[in-house]
Amino acid sequence: MAVTIKDVAKAAGVSVASVSRALNGRDNVTDETRHRILDAASKLRYRPNDAARSLITRRTRTIGAVLPDLHGEFFSELIRGIDVAARAQGLHLLVSSSHGDADEATAAIRSMQGRVDGLLVMSPHVDASFLHESLPEALPAVLMNAPPEPSRFPTLNLDNHGGAVAMTRHLLARGCRRIAMIGGPAGNLDADERRRGWLDALAAASLARDALLLDGDFSEESGHAAGLRIAALARRPDAVFAANDMMAVGCLIALAEHGVHVPGEIALAGFDDVPIARYVTPQLTTVRVRIADLGRAAFNRLVAELEAPGTLPVRSEVLPCEIVVRASSGTT
């Protein structure tokens, strides 16, 4: 049978209350008593009952994260950033995916209530109505990549628009004038902002009239399909800006299959700077998003909420992006 706190108390010759105080780091226990208790707990291999402790403290020491997907390097990096920060604080991470579906996002959030002390939420369906229906007032939460509208929750967003403007300007500076874009999923905030940045930069250069936008869904397969369409065009663009790196990689493969040289015939750029961007040939020019830092910053903001509930100002923060120039857009 599992060793209980009563067994530790008996072995140490003290009360259960003294064991509880010693194991929880309270200072109203003498050093000699604490040593005796810890020694008894070690010899008995006692492990605190986290479920029972959470009933007393009303803390699970677990943070929940609801994400639109768990597949791909972006979400792998995001989860890594959150998890590293959680471990540093001695907290656990519970992760669920909504698979891009509003009902599943709601179900995932509701399933975590009572299991987590706070929640990180990234969902394309986050708006005032969704928040009101899904998130209880008492559950601290931080939103990631949510619409910049009034909210009772802190929000951290990437500068998707600014990053797309900067990348389009880079391609224009390389002499490109027909810059096509492979867009992301409809209704996705990141995709919408990246598309808007691309169009704004083209409009500023008086080149938006004939802008070519190809459908994509952030997957490598959709990038490959777009690349096949581009390769088949009689008048190809001289640059392609994919709304994420995985679509850029798919496009690169499709162009290579049809003998279209990158960057000699078509310059290519992506967005996110996932690890694979450095290992394709040619290496991919991209907009660097510090994905793990986004997860870490969101987690730290949530911990601050847990430590001082209701006292911090609700604000929206925007994390900057930067251009990383590699061989796929031509020599620097």
mmCIF file of C-alpha atoms in Angstrom:
data_model
loop_
_atom_site.group_PDB
_atom_site.id
_atom_site.type_symbol
_atom_site.label_atom_id
_atom_site.label_comp_id
_atom_site.label_asym_id
_atom_site.label_seq_id
_atom_site.Cartn_x
_atom_site.Cartn_y
_atom_site.Cartn_z
ATOM 1 C CA MET A 1 0.000 0.000 0.000
ATOM 2 C CA ALA A 2 1.057 3.617 -0.603
ATOM 3 C CA VAL A 3 2.868 5.339 2.224
ATOM 4 C CA THR A 4 0.711 8.067 3.808
ATOM 5 C CA ILE A 5 1.503 11.223 5.712
ATOM 6 C CA LYS A 6 0.386 9.407 8.869
ATOM 7 C CA ASP A 7 3.120 6.805 8.308
ATOM 8 C CA VAL A 8 5.729 9.578 8.058
ATOM 9 C CA ALA A 9 4.385 11.221 11.236
ATOM 10 C CA LYS A 10 4.561 7.931 13.121
ATOM 11 C CA ALA A 11 8.103 7.192 11.936
ATOM 12 C CA ALA A 12 9.302 10.689 12.865
ATOM 13 C CA GLY A 13 7.444 10.736 16.169
ATOM 14 C CA VAL A 14 5.581 13.956 15.363
ATOM 15 C CA SER A 15 2.049 15.052 14.477
ATOM 16 C CA VAL A 16 0.579 14.970 10.974
ATOM 17 C CA ALA A 17 0.363 18.771 11.127
ATOM 18 C CA SER A 18 4.103 18.999 11.765
ATOM 19 C CA VAL A 19 4.816 16.762 8.762
ATOM 20 C CA SER A 20 2.590 18.929 6.594
ATOM 21 C CA ARG A 21 4.329 22.104 7.731
ATOM 22 C CA ALA A 22 7.801 20.649 7.184
ATOM 23 C CA LEU A 23 7.050 19.255 3.728
ATOM 24 C CA ASN A 24 5.457 22.528 2.620
ATOM 25 C CA GLY A 25 8.488 24.553 3.696
ATOM 26 C CA ARG A 26 6.812 26.397 6.549
ATOM 27 C CA ASP A 27 9.133 28.096 9.012
ATOM 28 C CA ASN A 28 7.216 27.181 12.187
ATOM 29 C CA VAL A 29 9.091 23.865 12.490
ATOM 30 C CA THR A 30 12.455 23.504 14.230
ATOM 31 C CA ASP A 31 15.440 22.482 12.141
ATOM 32 C CA GLU A 32 15.854 19.283 14.162
ATOM 33 C CA THR A 33 12.195 18.297 13.649
ATOM 34 C CA ARG A 34 12.314 19.173 9.949
ATOM 35 C CA HIS A 35 15.419 17.030 9.486
ATOM 36 C CA ARG A 36 13.781 14.103 11.258
ATOM 37 C CA ILE A 37 10.641 14.388 9.146
ATOM 38 C CA LEU A 38 12.526 14.658 5.864
ATOM 39 C CA ASP A 39 14.690 11.698 6.818
ATOM 40 C CA ALA A 40 11.611 9.589 7.625
ATOM 41 C CA ALA A 41 9.894 10.630 4.380
ATOM 42 C CA SER A 42 12.998 9.697 2.407
ATOM 43 C CA LYS A 43 13.392 6.280 4.048
ATOM 44 C CA LEU A 44 9.696 5.488 3.530
ATOM 45 C CA ARG A 45 9.820 6.846 -0.042
ATOM 46 C CA TYR A 46 6.838 9.025 0.722
ATOM 47 C CA ARG A 47 5.337 10.998 -2.136
ATOM 48 C CA PRO A 48 2.731 13.700 -1.392
ATOM 49 C CA ASN A 49 -0.753 13.054 -2.758
ATOM 50 C CA ASP A 50 -1.087 15.878 -5.279
ATOM 51 C CA ALA A 51 -4.836 15.401 -5.619
ATOM 52 C CA ALA A 52 -5.354 15.729 -1.878
ATOM 53 C CA ARG A 53 -2.980 18.675 -1.690
ATOM 54 C CA SER A 54 -4.858 20.479 -4.467
ATOM 55 C CA LEU A 55 -8.112 20.124 -2.521
ATOM 56 C CA ILE A 56 -6.491 21.941 0.398
ATOM 57 C CA THR A 57 -4.497 24.575 -1.496
ATOM 58 C CA ARG A 58 -6.919 24.884 -4.417
ATOM 59 C CA ARG A 59 -3.869 24.759 -6.676
ATOM 60 C CA THR A 60 -3.116 21.969 -9.149
ATOM 61 C CA ARG A 61 0.363 23.297 -10.072
ATOM 62 C CA THR A 62 -0.656 22.637 -13.660
ATOM 63 C CA ILE A 63 -1.052 25.075 -16.540
ATOM 64 C CA GLY A 64 -3.312 24.319 -19.497
ATOM 65 C CA ALA A 65 -2.626 25.227 -23.133
ATOM 66 C CA VAL A 66 -5.312 25.023 -25.810
ATOM 67 C CA LEU A 67 -3.822 25.302 -29.299
ATOM 68 C CA PRO A 68 -5.378 25.076 -32.774
ATOM 69 C CA ASP A 69 -3.117 22.144 -33.681
ATOM 70 C CA LEU A 70 -0.214 20.110 -32.322
ATOM 71 C CA HIS A 71 1.259 19.102 -35.688
ATOM 72 C CA GLY A 72 4.225 20.860 -37.250
ATOM 73 C CA GLU A 73 7.351 22.679 -36.179
ATOM 74 C CA PHE A 74 5.578 25.900 -35.172
ATOM 75 C CA PHE A 75 3.532 24.209 -32.461
ATOM 76 C CA SER A 76 6.428 21.998 -31.418
ATOM 77 C CA GLU A 77 8.508 25.129 -30.769
ATOM 78 C CA LEU A 78 5.622 26.895 -29.043
ATOM 79 C CA ILE A 79 5.013 23.971 -26.681
ATOM 80 C CA ARG A 80 8.749 23.708 -25.997
ATOM 81 C CA GLY A 81 8.865 27.363 -24.945
ATOM 82 C CA ILE A 82 5.896 26.959 -22.605
ATOM 83 C CA ASP A 83 7.148 23.681 -21.154
ATOM 84 C CA VAL A 84 10.683 24.919 -20.439
ATOM 85 C CA ALA A 85 9.249 27.936 -18.610
ATOM 86 C CA ALA A 86 6.783 25.735 -16.702
ATOM 87 C CA ARG A 87 9.482 23.321 -15.569
ATOM 88 C CA ALA A 88 11.603 26.197 -14.353
ATOM 89 C CA GLN A 89 8.707 27.150 -12.070
ATOM 90 C CA GLY A 90 8.057 23.557 -10.959
ATOM 91 C CA LEU A 91 4.735 23.485 -12.816
ATOM 92 C CA HIS A 92 3.263 20.909 -15.169
ATOM 93 C CA LEU A 93 1.759 21.472 -18.609
ATOM 94 C CA LEU A 94 -1.506 20.021 -19.910
ATOM 95 C CA VAL A 95 -1.940 20.492 -23.679
ATOM 96 C CA SER A 96 -4.978 20.038 -25.899
ATOM 97 C CA SER A 97 -5.768 20.801 -29.541
ATOM 98 C CA SER A 98 -8.954 22.262 -30.992
ATOM 99 C CA HIS A 99 -8.085 21.082 -34.530
ATOM 100 C CA GLY A 100 -9.194 24.489 -35.761
ATOM 101 C CA ASP A 101 -12.784 23.866 -34.674
ATOM 102 C CA ALA A 102 -14.688 26.297 -32.409
ATOM 103 C CA ASP A 103 -16.740 23.582 -30.687
ATOM 104 C CA GLU A 104 -13.614 21.522 -29.979
ATOM 105 C CA ALA A 105 -11.858 24.596 -28.598
ATOM 106 C CA THR A 106 -14.772 25.171 -26.226
ATOM 107 C CA ALA A 107 -14.810 21.499 -25.207
ATOM 108 C CA ALA A 108 -11.044 21.528 -24.568
ATOM 109 C CA ILE A 109 -11.283 24.634 -22.387
ATOM 110 C CA ARG A 110 -14.200 23.258 -20.386
ATOM 111 C CA SER A 111 -12.455 19.916 -19.875
ATOM 112 C CA MET A 112 -9.506 21.698 -18.256
ATOM 113 C CA GLN A 113 -11.562 23.632 -15.723
ATOM 114 C CA GLY A 114 -10.729 22.327 -12.252
ATOM 115 C CA ARG A 115 -7.594 20.634 -13.572
ATOM 116 C CA VAL A 116 -5.439 23.699 -14.173
ATOM 117 C CA ASP A 117 -4.580 26.880 -12.290
ATOM 118 C CA GLY A 118 -4.544 28.979 -15.451
ATOM 119 C CA LEU A 119 -4.924 28.698 -19.191
ATOM 120 C CA LEU A 120 -3.022 29.718 -22.323
ATOM 121 C CA VAL A 121 -5.295 29.934 -25.355
ATOM 122 C CA MET A 122 -4.449 30.201 -29.038
ATOM 123 C CA SER A 123 -7.463 29.796 -31.275
ATOM 124 C CA PRO A 124 -8.636 31.386 -34.538
ATOM 125 C CA HIS A 125 -12.091 31.516 -32.942
ATOM 126 C CA VAL A 126 -11.160 33.780 -30.040
ATOM 127 C CA ASP A 127 -13.513 36.772 -29.964
ATOM 128 C CA ALA A 128 -15.657 38.453 -27.337
ATOM 129 C CA SER A 129 -18.508 35.963 -27.726
ATOM 130 C CA PHE A 130 -16.215 32.930 -27.581
ATOM 131 C CA LEU A 131 -14.474 34.219 -24.467
ATOM 132 C CA HIS A 132 -17.757 34.964 -22.712
ATOM 133 C CA GLU A 133 -19.141 31.489 -23.407
ATOM 134 C CA SER A 134 -16.002 29.440 -22.835
ATOM 135 C CA LEU A 135 -13.829 31.008 -20.150
ATOM 136 C CA PRO A 136 -15.082 31.399 -16.565
ATOM 137 C CA GLU A 137 -14.406 34.708 -14.837
ATOM 138 C CA ALA A 138 -12.373 33.054 -12.074
ATOM 139 C CA LEU A 139 -9.914 31.208 -14.353
ATOM 140 C CA PRO A 140 -6.797 33.287 -15.160
ATOM 141 C CA ALA A 141 -5.985 33.139 -18.859
ATOM 142 C CA VAL A 142 -3.611 34.648 -21.391
ATOM 143 C CA LEU A 143 -4.422 34.740 -25.095
ATOM 144 C CA MET A 144 -1.900 34.248 -27.886
ATOM 145 C CA ASN A 145 -2.399 35.621 -31.409
ATOM 146 C CA ALA A 146 -5.916 36.842 -30.655
ATOM 147 C CA PRO A 147 -7.780 39.724 -32.319
ATOM 148 C CA PRO A 148 -6.746 43.101 -30.860
ATOM 149 C CA GLU A 149 -10.175 43.900 -29.481
ATOM 150 C CA PRO A 150 -11.143 44.822 -25.922
ATOM 151 C CA SER A 151 -10.773 41.775 -23.689
ATOM 152 C CA ARG A 152 -10.618 41.020 -20.001
ATOM 153 C CA PHE A 153 -7.582 38.803 -20.708
ATOM 154 C CA PRO A 154 -3.973 39.809 -21.486
ATOM 155 C CA THR A 155 -2.985 39.130 -25.105
ATOM 156 C CA LEU A 156 0.361 38.466 -26.784
ATOM 157 C CA ASN A 157 0.512 38.786 -30.558
ATOM 158 C CA LEU A 158 3.230 38.467 -33.162
ATOM 159 C CA ASP A 159 3.825 41.436 -35.449
ATOM 160 C CA ASN A 160 2.561 39.509 -38.454
ATOM 161 C CA HIS A 161 1.710 42.638 -40.427
ATOM 162 C CA GLY A 162 5.044 44.333 -39.793
ATOM 163 C CA GLY A 163 6.962 41.168 -40.614
ATOM 164 C CA ALA A 164 5.125 40.715 -43.919
ATOM 165 C CA VAL A 165 5.695 44.359 -44.869
ATOM 166 C CA ALA A 166 9.412 44.003 -44.136
ATOM 167 C CA MET A 167 9.747 40.801 -46.168
ATOM 168 C CA THR A 168 7.875 42.231 -49.154
ATOM 169 C CA ARG A 169 10.106 45.303 -49.050
ATOM 170 C CA HIS A 170 13.156 43.035 -48.987
ATOM 171 C CA LEU A 171 11.966 41.257 -52.125
ATOM 172 C CA LEU A 172 11.235 44.603 -53.782
ATOM 173 C CA ALA A 173 14.748 45.756 -52.902
ATOM 174 C CA ARG A 174 16.087 42.633 -54.606
ATOM 175 C CA GLY A 175 14.456 43.908 -57.816
ATOM 176 C CA CYS A 176 11.356 41.696 -57.710
ATOM 177 C CA ARG A 177 8.177 43.299 -59.049
ATOM 178 C CA ARG A 178 5.732 40.417 -59.468
ATOM 179 C CA ILE A 179 5.584 39.090 -55.920
ATOM 180 C CA ALA A 180 2.985 36.354 -55.473
ATOM 181 C CA MET A 181 1.806 35.155 -52.077
ATOM 182 C CA ILE A 182 0.696 31.759 -50.842
ATOM 183 C CA GLY A 183 -1.898 32.656 -48.222
ATOM 184 C CA GLY A 184 -2.973 30.824 -45.086
ATOM 185 C CA PRO A 185 -6.328 29.491 -43.878
ATOM 186 C CA ALA A 186 -9.360 31.737 -44.225
ATOM 187 C CA GLY A 187 -10.294 33.446 -40.971
ATOM 188 C CA ASN A 188 -6.884 32.824 -39.396
ATOM 189 C CA LEU A 189 -5.569 36.007 -37.754
ATOM 190 C CA ASP A 190 -1.901 35.301 -38.530
ATOM 191 C CA ALA A 191 -2.675 34.573 -42.184
ATOM 192 C CA ASP A 192 -4.914 37.638 -42.525
ATOM 193 C CA GLU A 193 -2.306 39.970 -41.058
ATOM 194 C CA ARG A 194 0.498 38.550 -43.196
ATOM 195 C CA ARG A 195 -1.610 38.921 -46.320
ATOM 196 C CA ARG A 196 -2.503 42.492 -45.331
ATOM 197 C CA GLY A 197 1.175 43.355 -44.818
ATOM 198 C CA TRP A 198 2.100 41.933 -48.233
ATOM 199 C CA LEU A 199 -0.658 43.917 -49.952
ATOM 200 C CA ASP A 200 0.171 47.127 -48.081
ATOM 201 C CA ALA A 201 3.826 46.929 -49.130
ATOM 202 C CA LEU A 202 2.865 46.243 -52.749
ATOM 203 C CA ALA A 203 0.347 49.107 -52.695
ATOM 204 C CA ALA A 204 3.028 51.481 -51.388
ATOM 205 C CA ALA A 205 5.123 50.494 -54.419
ATOM 206 C CA SER A 206 2.086 50.835 -56.758
ATOM 207 C CA LEU A 207 2.252 47.099 -57.512
ATOM 208 C CA ALA A 208 -0.901 45.785 -55.823
ATOM 209 C CA ARG A 209 -3.174 45.898 -58.884
ATOM 210 C CA ASP A 210 -1.966 42.600 -60.366
ATOM 211 C CA ALA A 211 -0.976 40.887 -57.122
ATOM 212 C CA LEU A 212 -1.310 37.091 -57.318
ATOM 213 C CA LEU A 213 -2.670 35.370 -54.194
ATOM 214 C CA LEU A 214 -2.695 31.576 -54.133
ATOM 215 C CA ASP A 215 -4.692 29.484 -51.681
ATOM 216 C CA GLY A 216 -2.897 27.722 -48.838
ATOM 217 C CA ASP A 217 -3.652 26.267 -45.419
ATOM 218 C CA PHE A 218 -0.204 26.427 -43.757
ATOM 219 C CA SER A 219 0.569 22.809 -44.753
ATOM 220 C CA GLU A 220 3.501 21.679 -46.884
ATOM 221 C CA GLU A 221 1.003 19.992 -49.212
ATOM 222 C CA SER A 222 -0.827 23.242 -49.953
ATOM 223 C CA GLY A 223 2.496 24.957 -50.642
ATOM 224 C CA HIS A 224 3.384 22.170 -53.049
ATOM 225 C CA ALA A 225 0.044 22.564 -54.851
ATOM 226 C CA ALA A 226 0.616 26.316 -55.139
ATOM 227 C CA GLY A 227 4.116 25.686 -56.474
ATOM 228 C CA LEU A 228 2.703 23.432 -59.185
ATOM 229 C CA ARG A 229 0.309 26.209 -60.229
ATOM 230 C CA ILE A 230 3.153 28.717 -60.349
ATOM 231 C CA ALA A 231 5.370 26.401 -62.388
ATOM 232 C CA ALA A 232 2.566 25.981 -64.948
ATOM 233 C CA LEU A 233 2.004 29.722 -65.468
ATOM 234 C CA ALA A 234 2.998 31.234 -68.803
ATOM 235 C CA ARG A 235 4.041 34.407 -66.990
ATOM 236 C CA ARG A 236 5.452 33.436 -63.650
ATOM 237 C CA PRO A 237 6.024 35.765 -60.718
ATOM 238 C CA ASP A 238 9.634 36.664 -60.021
ATOM 239 C CA ALA A 239 9.147 36.069 -56.288
ATOM 240 C CA VAL A 240 6.891 33.996 -54.038
ATOM 241 C CA PHE A 241 6.220 34.914 -50.427
ATOM 242 C CA ALA A 242 4.618 32.033 -48.523
ATOM 243 C CA ALA A 243 2.658 32.869 -45.367
ATOM 244 C CA ASN A 244 4.622 30.224 -43.462
ATOM 245 C CA ASP A 245 7.791 28.206 -43.913
ATOM 246 C CA MET A 246 6.146 24.823 -44.435
ATOM 247 C CA MET A 247 4.248 26.122 -47.468
ATOM 248 C CA ALA A 248 7.474 27.698 -48.733
ATOM 249 C CA VAL A 249 9.208 24.305 -48.445
ATOM 250 C CA GLY A 250 6.364 22.613 -50.329
ATOM 251 C CA CYS A 251 6.547 25.283 -53.032
ATOM 252 C CA LEU A 252 10.325 24.887 -53.287
ATOM 253 C CA ILE A 253 9.953 21.152 -53.886
ATOM 254 C CA ALA A 254 7.288 21.673 -56.564
ATOM 255 C CA LEU A 255 9.391 24.247 -58.409
ATOM 256 C CA ALA A 256 12.441 21.964 -58.296
ATOM 257 C CA GLU A 257 10.366 19.083 -59.686
ATOM 258 C CA HIS A 258 9.553 21.260 -62.713
ATOM 259 C CA GLY A 259 13.061 22.582 -63.227
ATOM 260 C CA VAL A 260 12.334 26.101 -61.972
ATOM 261 C CA HIS A 261 15.478 27.413 -60.289
ATOM 262 C CA VAL A 262 15.285 29.169 -56.931
ATOM 263 C CA PRO A 263 16.437 31.924 -56.670
ATOM 264 C CA GLY A 264 17.660 32.256 -60.266
ATOM 265 C CA GLU A 265 14.185 32.305 -61.799
ATOM 266 C CA ILE A 266 11.976 32.836 -58.772
ATOM 267 C CA ALA A 267 12.994 34.194 -55.375
ATOM 268 C CA LEU A 268 11.291 32.473 -52.450
ATOM 269 C CA ALA A 269 10.575 33.510 -48.857
ATOM 270 C CA GLY A 270 8.624 32.143 -45.911
ATOM 271 C CA PHE A 271 7.487 33.164 -42.451
ATOM 272 C CA ASP A 272 8.253 31.756 -38.942
ATOM 273 C CA ASP A 273 11.889 30.575 -39.289
ATOM 274 C CA VAL A 274 11.174 27.037 -38.153
ATOM 275 C CA PRO A 275 14.325 24.867 -37.847
ATOM 276 C CA ILE A 276 13.917 23.186 -41.243
ATOM 277 C CA ALA A 277 14.275 26.572 -42.985
ATOM 278 C CA ARG A 278 18.045 26.338 -42.432
ATOM 279 C CA TYR A 279 18.367 22.833 -43.848
ATOM 280 C CA VAL A 280 16.609 22.979 -47.228
ATOM 281 C CA THR A 281 18.527 23.800 -50.395
ATOM 282 C CA PRO A 282 18.697 26.677 -50.993
ATOM 283 C CA GLN A 283 18.333 27.804 -47.393
ATOM 284 C CA LEU A 284 15.108 29.694 -46.897
ATOM 285 C CA THR A 285 14.835 33.443 -46.469
ATOM 286 C CA THR A 286 12.133 34.002 -43.889
ATOM 287 C CA VAL A 287 10.589 36.216 -41.239
ATOM 288 C CA ARG A 288 11.963 35.086 -37.904
ATOM 289 C CA VAL A 289 9.340 34.652 -35.233
ATOM 290 C CA ARG A 290 10.798 33.658 -31.889
ATOM 291 C CA ILE A 291 8.145 31.007 -31.393
ATOM 292 C CA ALA A 292 9.513 29.549 -28.176
ATOM 293 C CA ASP A 293 9.802 33.085 -26.781
ATOM 294 C CA LEU A 294 6.109 33.645 -27.516
ATOM 295 C CA GLY A 295 5.230 30.586 -25.438
ATOM 296 C CA ARG A 296 7.640 31.579 -22.673
ATOM 297 C CA ALA A 297 6.357 35.169 -22.522
ATOM 298 C CA ALA A 298 2.726 34.046 -22.450
ATOM 299 C CA PHE A 299 3.487 31.583 -19.654
ATOM 300 C CA ASN A 300 5.338 34.185 -17.590
ATOM 301 C CA ARG A 301 2.443 36.620 -17.983
ATOM 302 C CA LEU A 302 0.050 33.920 -16.770
ATOM 303 C CA VAL A 303 2.222 33.171 -13.733
ATOM 304 C CA ALA A 304 2.202 36.877 -12.915
ATOM 305 C CA GLU A 305 -1.605 36.753 -13.039
ATOM 306 C CA LEU A 306 -1.650 33.761 -10.696
ATOM 307 C CA GLU A 307 0.642 35.447 -8.189
ATOM 308 C CA ALA A 308 -1.275 38.736 -8.168
ATOM 309 C CA PRO A 309 -4.805 37.992 -9.378
ATOM 310 C CA GLY A 310 -6.808 40.972 -10.524
ATOM 311 C CA THR A 311 -4.059 43.512 -9.832
ATOM 312 C CA LEU A 312 -2.207 43.680 -13.168
ATOM 313 C CA PRO A 313 -3.417 45.872 -16.029
ATOM 314 C CA VAL A 314 -4.966 43.993 -18.934
ATOM 315 C CA ARG A 315 -2.902 44.846 -21.981
ATOM 316 C CA SER A 316 -2.067 43.619 -25.452
ATOM 317 C CA GLU A 317 1.602 43.145 -26.309
ATOM 318 C CA VAL A 318 3.103 42.718 -29.768
ATOM 319 C CA LEU A 319 6.312 40.723 -30.150
ATOM 320 C CA PRO A 320 8.587 41.923 -32.975
ATOM 321 C CA CYS A 321 9.686 39.872 -35.968
ATOM 322 C CA GLU A 322 12.888 40.157 -37.991
ATOM 323 C CA ILE A 323 13.999 39.354 -41.526
ATOM 324 C CA VAL A 324 16.498 36.523 -41.981
ATOM 325 C CA VAL A 325 18.056 36.672 -45.441
ATOM 326 C CA ARG A 326 19.317 33.394 -46.869
ATOM 327 C CA ALA A 327 20.056 32.003 -50.323
ATOM 328 C CA SER A 328 16.458 31.458 -51.513
ATOM 329 C CA SER A 329 15.935 35.180 -52.178
ATOM 330 C CA GLY A 330 19.268 35.689 -53.927
ATOM 331 C CA THR A 331 22.635 36.951 -52.752
ATOM 332 C CA THR A 332 22.591 39.694 -50.141
#
